[in-house]
XYZ file of C-alpha atoms in Angstrom:
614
model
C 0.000 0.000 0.000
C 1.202 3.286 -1.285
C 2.750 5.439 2.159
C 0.559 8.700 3.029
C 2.883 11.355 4.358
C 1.381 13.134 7.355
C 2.832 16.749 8.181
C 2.292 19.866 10.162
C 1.758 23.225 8.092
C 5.105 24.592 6.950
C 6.546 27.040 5.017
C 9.388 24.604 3.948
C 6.644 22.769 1.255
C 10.031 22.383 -1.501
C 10.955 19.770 0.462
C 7.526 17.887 0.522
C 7.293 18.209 -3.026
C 10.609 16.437 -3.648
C 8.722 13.563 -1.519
C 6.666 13.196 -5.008
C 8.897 13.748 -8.113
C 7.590 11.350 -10.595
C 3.777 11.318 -10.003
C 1.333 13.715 -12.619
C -1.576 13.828 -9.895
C -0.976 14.130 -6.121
C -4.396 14.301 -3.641
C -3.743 15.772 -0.550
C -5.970 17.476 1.908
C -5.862 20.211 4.333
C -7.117 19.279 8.298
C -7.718 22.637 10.158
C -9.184 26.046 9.893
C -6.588 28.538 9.625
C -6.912 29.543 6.005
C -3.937 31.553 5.664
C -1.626 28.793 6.787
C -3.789 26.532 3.879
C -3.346 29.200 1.092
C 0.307 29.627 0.710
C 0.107 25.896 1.459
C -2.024 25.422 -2.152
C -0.457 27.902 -4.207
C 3.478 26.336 -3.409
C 2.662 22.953 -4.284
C 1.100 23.800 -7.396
C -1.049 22.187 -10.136
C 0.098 18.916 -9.643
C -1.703 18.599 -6.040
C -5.134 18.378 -6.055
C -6.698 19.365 -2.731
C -9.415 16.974 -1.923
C -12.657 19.554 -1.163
C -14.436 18.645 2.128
C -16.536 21.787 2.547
C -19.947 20.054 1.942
C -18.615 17.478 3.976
C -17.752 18.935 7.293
C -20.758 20.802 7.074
C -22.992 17.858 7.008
C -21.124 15.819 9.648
C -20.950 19.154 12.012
C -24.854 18.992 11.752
C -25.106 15.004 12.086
C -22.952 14.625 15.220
C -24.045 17.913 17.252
C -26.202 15.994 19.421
C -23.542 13.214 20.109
C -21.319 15.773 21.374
C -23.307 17.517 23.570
C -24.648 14.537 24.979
C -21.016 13.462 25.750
C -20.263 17.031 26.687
C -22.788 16.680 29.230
C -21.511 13.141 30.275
C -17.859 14.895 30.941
C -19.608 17.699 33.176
C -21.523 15.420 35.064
C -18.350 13.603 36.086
C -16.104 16.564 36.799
C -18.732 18.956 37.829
C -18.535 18.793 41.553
C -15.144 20.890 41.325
C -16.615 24.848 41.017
C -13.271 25.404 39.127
C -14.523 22.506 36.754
C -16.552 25.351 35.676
C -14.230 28.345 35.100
C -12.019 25.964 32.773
C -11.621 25.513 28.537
C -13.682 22.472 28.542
C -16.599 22.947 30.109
C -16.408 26.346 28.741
C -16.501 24.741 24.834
C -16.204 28.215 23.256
C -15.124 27.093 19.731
C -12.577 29.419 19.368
C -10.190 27.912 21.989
C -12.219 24.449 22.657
C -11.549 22.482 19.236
C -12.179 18.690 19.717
C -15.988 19.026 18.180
C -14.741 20.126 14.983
C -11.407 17.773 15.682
C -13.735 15.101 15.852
C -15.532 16.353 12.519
C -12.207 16.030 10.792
C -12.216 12.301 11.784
C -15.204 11.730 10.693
C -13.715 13.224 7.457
C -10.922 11.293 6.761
C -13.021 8.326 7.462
C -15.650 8.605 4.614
C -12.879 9.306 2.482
C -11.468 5.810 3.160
C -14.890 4.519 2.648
C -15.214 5.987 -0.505
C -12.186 5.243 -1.784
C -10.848 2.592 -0.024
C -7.549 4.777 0.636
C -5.919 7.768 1.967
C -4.874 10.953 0.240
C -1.434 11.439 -0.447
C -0.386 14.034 1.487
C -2.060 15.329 4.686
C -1.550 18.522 6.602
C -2.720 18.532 9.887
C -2.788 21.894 12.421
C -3.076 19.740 15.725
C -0.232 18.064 17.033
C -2.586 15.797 18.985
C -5.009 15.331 16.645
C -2.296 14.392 13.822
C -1.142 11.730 16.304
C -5.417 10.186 16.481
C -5.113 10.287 13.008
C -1.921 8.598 12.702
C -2.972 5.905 15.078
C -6.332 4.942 12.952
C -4.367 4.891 9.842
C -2.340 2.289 11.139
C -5.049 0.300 12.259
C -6.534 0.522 9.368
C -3.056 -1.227 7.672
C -1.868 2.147 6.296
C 1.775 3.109 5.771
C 2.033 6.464 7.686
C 4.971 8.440 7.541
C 4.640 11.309 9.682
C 7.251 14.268 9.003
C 7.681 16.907 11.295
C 7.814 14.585 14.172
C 11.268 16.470 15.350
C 9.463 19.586 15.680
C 7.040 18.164 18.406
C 9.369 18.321 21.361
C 10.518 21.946 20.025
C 6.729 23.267 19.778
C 5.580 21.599 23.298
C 8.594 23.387 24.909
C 7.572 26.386 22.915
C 4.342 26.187 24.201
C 4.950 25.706 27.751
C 6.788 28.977 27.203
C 4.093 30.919 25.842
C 2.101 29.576 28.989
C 4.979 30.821 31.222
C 4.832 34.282 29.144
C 0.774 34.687 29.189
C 0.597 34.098 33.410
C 3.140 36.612 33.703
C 1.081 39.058 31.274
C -1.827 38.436 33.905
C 0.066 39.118 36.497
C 1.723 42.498 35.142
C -2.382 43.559 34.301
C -3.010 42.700 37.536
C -0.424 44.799 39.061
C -1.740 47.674 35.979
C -5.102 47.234 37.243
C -4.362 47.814 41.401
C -1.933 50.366 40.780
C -4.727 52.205 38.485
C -7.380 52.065 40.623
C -5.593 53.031 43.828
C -4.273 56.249 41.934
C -7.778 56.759 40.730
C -9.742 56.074 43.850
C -12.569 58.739 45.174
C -14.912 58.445 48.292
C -17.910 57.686 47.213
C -21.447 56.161 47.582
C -21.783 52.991 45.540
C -25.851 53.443 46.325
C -26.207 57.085 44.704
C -30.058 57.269 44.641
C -32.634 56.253 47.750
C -34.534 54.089 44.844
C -36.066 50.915 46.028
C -34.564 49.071 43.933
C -31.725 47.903 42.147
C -29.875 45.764 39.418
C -26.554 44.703 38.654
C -25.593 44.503 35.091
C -22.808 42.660 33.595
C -21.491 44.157 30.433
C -18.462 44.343 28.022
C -17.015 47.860 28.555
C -14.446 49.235 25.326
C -12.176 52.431 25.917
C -14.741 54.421 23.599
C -17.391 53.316 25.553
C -17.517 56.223 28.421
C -16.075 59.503 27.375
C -13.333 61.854 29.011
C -16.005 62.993 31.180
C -17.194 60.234 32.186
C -20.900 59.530 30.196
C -21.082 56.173 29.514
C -22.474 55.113 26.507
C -23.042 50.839 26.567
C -23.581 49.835 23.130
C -24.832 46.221 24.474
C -27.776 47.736 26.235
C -29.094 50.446 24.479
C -32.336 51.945 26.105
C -32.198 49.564 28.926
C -30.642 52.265 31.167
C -32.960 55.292 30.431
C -36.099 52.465 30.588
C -34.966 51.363 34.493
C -34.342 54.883 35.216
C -37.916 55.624 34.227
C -39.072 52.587 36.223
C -36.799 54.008 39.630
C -34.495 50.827 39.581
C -30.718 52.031 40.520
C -28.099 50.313 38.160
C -24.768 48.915 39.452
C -22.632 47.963 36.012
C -19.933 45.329 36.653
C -17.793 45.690 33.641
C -15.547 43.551 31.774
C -13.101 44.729 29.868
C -12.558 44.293 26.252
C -9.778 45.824 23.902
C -8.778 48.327 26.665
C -4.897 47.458 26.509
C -2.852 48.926 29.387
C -5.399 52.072 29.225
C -6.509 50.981 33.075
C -5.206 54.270 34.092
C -7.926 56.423 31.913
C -10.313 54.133 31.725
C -10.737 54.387 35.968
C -10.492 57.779 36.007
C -13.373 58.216 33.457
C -15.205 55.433 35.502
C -14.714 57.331 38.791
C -15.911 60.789 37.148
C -19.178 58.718 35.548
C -22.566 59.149 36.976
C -22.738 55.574 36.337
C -21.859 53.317 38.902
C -18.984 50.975 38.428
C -18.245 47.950 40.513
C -14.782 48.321 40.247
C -13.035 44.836 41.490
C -10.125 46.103 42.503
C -11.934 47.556 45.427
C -13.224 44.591 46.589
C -11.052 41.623 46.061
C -8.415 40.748 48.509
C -4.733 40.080 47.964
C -6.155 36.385 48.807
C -8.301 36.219 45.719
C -5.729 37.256 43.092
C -2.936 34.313 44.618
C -5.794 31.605 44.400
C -6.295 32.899 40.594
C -2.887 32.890 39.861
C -2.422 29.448 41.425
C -4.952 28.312 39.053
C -2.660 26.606 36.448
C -1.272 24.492 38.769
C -4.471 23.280 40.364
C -5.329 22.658 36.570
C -2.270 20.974 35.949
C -2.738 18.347 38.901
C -6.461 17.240 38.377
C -7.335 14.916 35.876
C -10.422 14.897 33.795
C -12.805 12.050 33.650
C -14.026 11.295 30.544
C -15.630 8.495 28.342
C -15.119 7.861 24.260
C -16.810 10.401 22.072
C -17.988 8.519 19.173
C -15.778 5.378 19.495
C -13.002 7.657 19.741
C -10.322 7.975 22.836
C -9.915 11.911 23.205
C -8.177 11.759 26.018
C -5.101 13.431 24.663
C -6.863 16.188 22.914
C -8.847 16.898 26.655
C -4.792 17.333 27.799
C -4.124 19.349 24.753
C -7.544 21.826 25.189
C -7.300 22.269 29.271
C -4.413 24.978 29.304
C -5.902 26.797 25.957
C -6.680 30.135 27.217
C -6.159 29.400 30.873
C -5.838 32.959 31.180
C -9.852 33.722 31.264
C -10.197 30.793 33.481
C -8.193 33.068 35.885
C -10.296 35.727 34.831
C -13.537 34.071 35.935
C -11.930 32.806 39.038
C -11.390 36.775 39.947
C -15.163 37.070 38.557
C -16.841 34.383 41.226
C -14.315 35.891 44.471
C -15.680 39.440 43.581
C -19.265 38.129 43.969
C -18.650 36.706 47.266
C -16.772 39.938 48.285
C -20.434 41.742 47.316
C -21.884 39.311 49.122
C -20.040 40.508 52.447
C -20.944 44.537 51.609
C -24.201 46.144 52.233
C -24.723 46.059 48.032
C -28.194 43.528 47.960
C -29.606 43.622 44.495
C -32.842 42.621 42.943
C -31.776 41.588 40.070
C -28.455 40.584 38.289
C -28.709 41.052 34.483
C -25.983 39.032 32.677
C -24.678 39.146 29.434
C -25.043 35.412 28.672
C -23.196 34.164 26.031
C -22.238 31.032 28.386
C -18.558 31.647 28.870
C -16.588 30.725 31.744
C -16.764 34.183 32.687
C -20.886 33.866 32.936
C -20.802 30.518 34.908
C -17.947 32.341 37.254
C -20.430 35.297 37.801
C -23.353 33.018 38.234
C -21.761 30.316 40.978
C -20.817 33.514 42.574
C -24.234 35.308 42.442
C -25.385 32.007 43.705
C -23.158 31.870 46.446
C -23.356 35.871 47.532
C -27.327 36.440 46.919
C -28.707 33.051 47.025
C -32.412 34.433 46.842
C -31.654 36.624 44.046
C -32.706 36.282 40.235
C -30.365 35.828 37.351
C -31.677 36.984 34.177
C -29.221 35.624 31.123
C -29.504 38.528 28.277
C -29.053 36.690 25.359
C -29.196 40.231 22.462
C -27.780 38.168 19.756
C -28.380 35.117 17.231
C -27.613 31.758 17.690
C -25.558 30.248 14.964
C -25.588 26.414 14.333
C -21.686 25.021 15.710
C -21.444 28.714 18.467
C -22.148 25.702 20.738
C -20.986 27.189 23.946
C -23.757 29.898 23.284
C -26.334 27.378 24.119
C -27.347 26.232 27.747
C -27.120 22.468 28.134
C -28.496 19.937 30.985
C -25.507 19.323 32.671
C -25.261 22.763 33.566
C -28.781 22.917 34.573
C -28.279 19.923 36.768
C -25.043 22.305 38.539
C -27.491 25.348 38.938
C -24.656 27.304 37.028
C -27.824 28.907 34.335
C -29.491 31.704 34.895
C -32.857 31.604 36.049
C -34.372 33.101 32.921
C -33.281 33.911 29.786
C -34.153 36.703 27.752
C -34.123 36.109 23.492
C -34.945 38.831 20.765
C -37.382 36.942 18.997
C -39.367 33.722 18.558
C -36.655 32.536 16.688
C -33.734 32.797 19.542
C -36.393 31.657 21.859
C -36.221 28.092 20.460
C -33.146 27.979 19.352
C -31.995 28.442 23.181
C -33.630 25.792 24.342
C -32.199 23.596 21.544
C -30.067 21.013 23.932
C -32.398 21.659 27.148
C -35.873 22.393 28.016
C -35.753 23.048 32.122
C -34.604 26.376 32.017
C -37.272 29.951 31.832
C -36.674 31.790 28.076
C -38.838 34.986 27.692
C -38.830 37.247 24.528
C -37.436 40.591 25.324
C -37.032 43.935 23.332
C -33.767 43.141 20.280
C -32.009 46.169 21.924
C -29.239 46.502 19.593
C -31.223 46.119 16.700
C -34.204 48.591 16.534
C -32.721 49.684 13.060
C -34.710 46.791 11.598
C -37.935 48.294 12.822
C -36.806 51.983 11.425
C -36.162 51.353 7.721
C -36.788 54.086 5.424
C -39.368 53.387 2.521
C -37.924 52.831 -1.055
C -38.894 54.328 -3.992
C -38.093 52.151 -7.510
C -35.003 54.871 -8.266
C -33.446 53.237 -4.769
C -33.711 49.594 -6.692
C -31.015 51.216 -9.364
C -28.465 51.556 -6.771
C -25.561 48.578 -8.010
C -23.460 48.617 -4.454
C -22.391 45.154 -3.656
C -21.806 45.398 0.261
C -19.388 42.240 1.532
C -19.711 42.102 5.384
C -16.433 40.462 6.824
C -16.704 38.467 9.930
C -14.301 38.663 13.271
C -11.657 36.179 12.050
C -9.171 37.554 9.400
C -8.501 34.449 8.127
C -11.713 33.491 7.254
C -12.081 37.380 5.655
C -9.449 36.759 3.532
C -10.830 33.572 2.529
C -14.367 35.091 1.617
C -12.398 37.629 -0.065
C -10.268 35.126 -2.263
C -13.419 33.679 -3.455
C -15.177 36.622 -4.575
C -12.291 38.303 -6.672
C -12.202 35.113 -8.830
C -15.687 35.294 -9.524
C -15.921 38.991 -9.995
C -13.726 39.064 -12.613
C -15.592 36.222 -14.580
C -18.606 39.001 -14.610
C -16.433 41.834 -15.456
C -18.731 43.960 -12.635
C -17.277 47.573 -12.285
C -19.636 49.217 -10.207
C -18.420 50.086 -6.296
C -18.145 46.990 -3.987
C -18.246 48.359 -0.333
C -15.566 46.291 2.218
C -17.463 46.412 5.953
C -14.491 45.353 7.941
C -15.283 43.475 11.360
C -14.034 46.106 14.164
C -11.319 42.616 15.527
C -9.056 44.111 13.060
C -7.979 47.598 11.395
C -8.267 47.925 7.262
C -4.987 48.921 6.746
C -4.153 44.695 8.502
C -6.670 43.195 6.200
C -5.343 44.580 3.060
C -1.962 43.775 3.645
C -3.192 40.056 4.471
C -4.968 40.078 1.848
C -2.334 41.452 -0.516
C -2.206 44.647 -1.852
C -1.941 43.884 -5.198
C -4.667 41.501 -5.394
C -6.985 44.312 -4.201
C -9.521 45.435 -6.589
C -9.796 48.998 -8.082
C -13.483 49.187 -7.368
C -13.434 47.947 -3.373
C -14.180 50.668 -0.992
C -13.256 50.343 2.633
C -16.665 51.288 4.280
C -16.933 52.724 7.838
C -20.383 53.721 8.132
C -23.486 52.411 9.515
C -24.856 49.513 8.493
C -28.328 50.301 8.135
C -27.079 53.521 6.074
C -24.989 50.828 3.889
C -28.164 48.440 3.332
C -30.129 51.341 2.334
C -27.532 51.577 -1.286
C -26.934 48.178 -1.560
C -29.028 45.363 -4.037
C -26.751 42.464 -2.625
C -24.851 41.210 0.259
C -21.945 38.592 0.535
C -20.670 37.836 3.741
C -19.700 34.509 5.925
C -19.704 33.895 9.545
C -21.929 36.980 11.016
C -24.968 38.112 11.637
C -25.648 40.893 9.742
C -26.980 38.620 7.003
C -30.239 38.335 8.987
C -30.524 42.613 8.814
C -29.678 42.269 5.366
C -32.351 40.314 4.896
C -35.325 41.790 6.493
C -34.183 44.465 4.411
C -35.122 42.459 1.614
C -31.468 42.565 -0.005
C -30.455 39.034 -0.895
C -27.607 37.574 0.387
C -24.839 35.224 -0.500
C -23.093 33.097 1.898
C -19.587 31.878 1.385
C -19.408 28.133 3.099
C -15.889 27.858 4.783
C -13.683 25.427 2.765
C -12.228 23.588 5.509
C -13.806 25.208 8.722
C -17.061 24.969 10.197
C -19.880 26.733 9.067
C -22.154 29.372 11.299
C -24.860 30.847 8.570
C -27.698 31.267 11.414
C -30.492 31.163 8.149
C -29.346 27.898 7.078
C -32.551 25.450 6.585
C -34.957 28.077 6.361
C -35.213 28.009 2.691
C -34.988 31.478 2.415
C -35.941 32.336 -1.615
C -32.829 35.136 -1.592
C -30.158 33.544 0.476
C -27.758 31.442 -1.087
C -25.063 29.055 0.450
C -21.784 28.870 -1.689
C -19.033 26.357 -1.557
C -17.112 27.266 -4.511
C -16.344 29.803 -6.929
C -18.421 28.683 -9.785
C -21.895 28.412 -7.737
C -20.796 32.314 -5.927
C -20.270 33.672 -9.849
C -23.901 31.897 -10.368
C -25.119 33.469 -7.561
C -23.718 37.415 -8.368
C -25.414 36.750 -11.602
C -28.213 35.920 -10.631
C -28.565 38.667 -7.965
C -27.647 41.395 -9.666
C -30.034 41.197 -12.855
C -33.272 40.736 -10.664
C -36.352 42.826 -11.063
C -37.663 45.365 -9.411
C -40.674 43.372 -8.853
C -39.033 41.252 -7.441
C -36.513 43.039 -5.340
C -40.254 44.104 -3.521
C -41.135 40.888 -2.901
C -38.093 40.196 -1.522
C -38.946 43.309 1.135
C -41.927 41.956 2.124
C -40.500 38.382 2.506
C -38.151 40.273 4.644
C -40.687 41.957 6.778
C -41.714 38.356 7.698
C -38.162 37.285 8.766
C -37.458 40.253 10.697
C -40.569 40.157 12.805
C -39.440 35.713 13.308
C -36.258 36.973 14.842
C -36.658 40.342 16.516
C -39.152 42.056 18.698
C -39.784 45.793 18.780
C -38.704 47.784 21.452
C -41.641 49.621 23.177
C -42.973 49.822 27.169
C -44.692 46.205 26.629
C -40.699 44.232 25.696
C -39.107 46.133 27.781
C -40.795 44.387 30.806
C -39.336 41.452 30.613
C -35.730 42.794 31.641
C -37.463 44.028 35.680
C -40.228 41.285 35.174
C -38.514 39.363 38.099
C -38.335 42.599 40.331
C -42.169 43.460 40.046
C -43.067 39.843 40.861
């Protein structure tokens, strides 16, 4: 049997070429989701390799197996669960940008169709995981394949250079940490955490960013919008206990505009004891000396991709263990809240707030704001049994629409969900009517997602069909705020950026109101698009997994796309449409948007104080 060479990405692909010198036709295929270590990857090797395409494929297994991972997922919690730290860690936390084995186990279930099918390996196999190239190695053999697995030298090198990196990010934690004390000693005032006599009162957990409060202090939360002014109305005093996002080493400023705001911040550094920051700290090694139980997910032994996932991002583990010690420290002060309003997107940093709201305030309600959409593999987004059975959900949870409502409830039932006001999207419900000279508008709007990568992916795609269509007309470039323009184009490639794209910083809504089509991948804003009526094209990743939160609903003017020929079939299609039928789209659209959001008036509102007024 011919040998199937196994290797890590590398830059060095001369050499694996020289591995194949007299063969016309060489199948290989890519295992990960990092698309600009797979690109450079594809174009060195050159014609001769033919990269086996498993986009369709992933995206079917991701939706076959869900269930059998949660239902393991919950298996693992139930065994490990009685540890509170269980809770703070990568595992439990299963946020698929650090917590991998789901789609690792996807990529399995790849490679073994393509035996099926063809009864052999591909050539040549680049794999992303050291631990996962090792599962796959392992099978092979079992399976009587010759393996030959390059790279193996550089294993001991990475570990060691990982265990560095470890080393590096704890002592980045601690230097914030000493940032963060020195900062708010400096900028500490006397003052009243109660500011009002009000009756009574609500903590709210939200992400604060440097823009979000001014020099002077006004505070602006762009994750909340209304919800202050409406519980201001309704004489219910706010305590915000914010979590920092993008700040940098700004702690400095960011207190002092804190400490000037007529908002109250819950500042932790004024709470937590010198106690509290050693036990987080101390974390790693507590994680390093407790072993996981765990049974087989799907026949296969992940035990060493659970040793390979625990330390991924230890660092918010610490952070949540700071979180659940600063709710106890409330719990000792004379602070006694109604209410605590979380921003639930089920991280380790919402179960760490919860066990400790639990712990602090054990009669008090936790409502979990859920003002987004659920996408189909954002599993950690989604409450599951296990943590039911720990208590570590809120009490309720509050969804934008009939739509999110359901889809919450997706893995459990035994847990409140309530429709709420879509706060952050009440531009759906103010669109501005169209007259039929709007429908000769020819902006093509592409709306990146978070991960660069996957933008420049998206962005690969759509220049090869493009030019098949010869279309001239302005194509507007929304970049995702992760990253700045200037970083995407020279990803990208400056020379390989089109004449006719336009970096756009606007407004969406003022965007959708020029545009007649949409291409994006990975976000959201394809559901505004299309209660907007503007049809909308989404690019299927080519080796990743797939989050298009329409998918299924057989929405007449949303297309998936795998490849290049079906997204130039698309753009044709799309951009010679009738007016007639660019209205019905609008009305179609009307339908959608009142399926996923709900209108903000007195009536929605209610459910954020509903527990309060019980």
């Amino acid at each position: 049997m011919k040998e199937v060479i196994l290797a890590l990405p590398t830059k060095n692909i001369s050499k694996i070429k020289k591995l194949f010198p007299n063969e016309l036709t060489i199948s290989w295929l890519y295992i990960g989701d990092d698309f600009l270590k797979l690109h450079p990857i594809e174009e060195k090797l050159g014609e001769n390799f033919k990269r086996i395409d498993i986009s369709r494929l992933i995206d079917d297994i991701s939706t076959d197996i869900r269930y059998d991972f949660i239902k393991w997922m919950d298996d693992v919690n139930t065994r490990n669960g009685y540890n509170i730290e269980w809770w703070f860690g990568t595992i439990s936390g299963r946020d698929m940008d650090t917590f991998h084995i789901f789609q690792y186990i996807c990529y399995i279930k790849v490679i073994e169709h393509i035996y099926q099918k063809h009864k052999r390996l591909p050539d040549l196999i680049f794999v992303e995981s050291i631990e996962l190239a090792n599962i796959i190695e392992e099978w092979a053999l079992k399976k009587g394949c010759s393996i030959k697995h390059l790279n193996s030298f550089v294993l001991f090198y990475r570990k060691v250079f990982t265990c560095g990196l470890y080393v590096l990010q704890w002592c980045k934690f601690l230097f914030v940490i000493c940032i963060r004390l020195i900062a708010a000693y400096v900028s500490h005032t006397k003052h009243n955490l109660i500011k009002t006599t009000n009756h009574h009162y609500a903590i709210i957990d939200t992400f604060i960013h440097f823009k979000d409060i001014s020099e002077s202090g006004v505070f602006d939360d762009r994750y909340y919008p209304h919800l202050y002014e409406f519980m201001a109305k309704k004489e219910i005093s706010v305590l915000v206990h914010p979590v920092m996002y993008g700040i940098g080493y700004r702690y400095m400023s960011i207190y002092k505009r804190m400490r000037k705001s007529k908002t109250v911040f819950l500042i932790r550094e004024d709470f937590l004891h010198i106690s509290d920051y050693l036990n987080a700290l101390l974390y790693p090694i507590r994680l390093l000396c407790t072993p996981i139980k765990h049974g087989n997910l799907l026949d296969i032994n992940v035990a060493s991709l659970l040793k390979e996932t625990k330390f991924n991002s230890f660092l918010f583990s610490m952070e949540a263990i700071l979180i659940y010690r600063l709710f106890i420290r409330l719990g000792k002060t004379k602070i006694k809240p109604d209410i605590v309003i979380n921003w639930y997107e089920n991280q380790v940093i919402d179960k760490a707030l919860i066990s400790g709201v639990r712990k602090a305030f054990p009669t008090v309600q936790i409502l979990g704001v859920q003002m987004f959409i659920h996408t189909p593999n954002t599993l950690n987004t989604y409450p599951i049994q296990s943590e039911v059975d720990y208590n570590i959900t809120p009490d309720t949870i509050i969804g934008i629409g009939e739509f999110n409502h359901k889809k919450a409830l997706t893995f459990t039932k035994n847990i409140k969900c309530q429709i709420g006001a879509a706060l952050r999207y009440a531009n759906v419900f103010c669109q501005k009517e169209e007259n039929n000279n709007a429908f000769d508008k020819q902006h093509v709007l592409i709306i990146l997602p978070y991960d660069l990568g996957t933008s420049v992916e998206l962005l690969e795609k759509f220049c090869k069909a493009i030019k098949s269509i010869a279309y001239n007309n302005p194509i507007l470039i929304k970049c995702h705020q992760c990253y700045t323009p200037k970083h995407l184009i020279d990803t990208f490639g400056k020379r390989k950026w089109l004449k006719n794209f336009t970096i756009y910083t606007g407004k969406l809504e003022d965007a959708f109101q020029q545009t007649i089509l949409v291409v994006s991948a990975n976000t959201s804003a394809i559901v505004e698009a299309i209660t907007y009526g503007i049809p909308v094209i989404y690019s299927m990743r080519q080796t990743g997994l797939n989050n298009n939160m329409l998918s299924g609903l057989n929405i007449e003017f949303m297309d998936e796309i795998f490849t290049e020929t079906e997204l130039t079939a698309s753009l044709i299609k799309y951009l010679n449409i009738s007016i007639e039928k660019r209205q019905k789209f609008k009305l179609i659209g009307t339908k959608i948007r009142d399926m996923f959001f709900t209108p903000i008036n007195d009536k929605t509102m209610t459910s954020f104080i509903s527990l309060i007024l019980q």
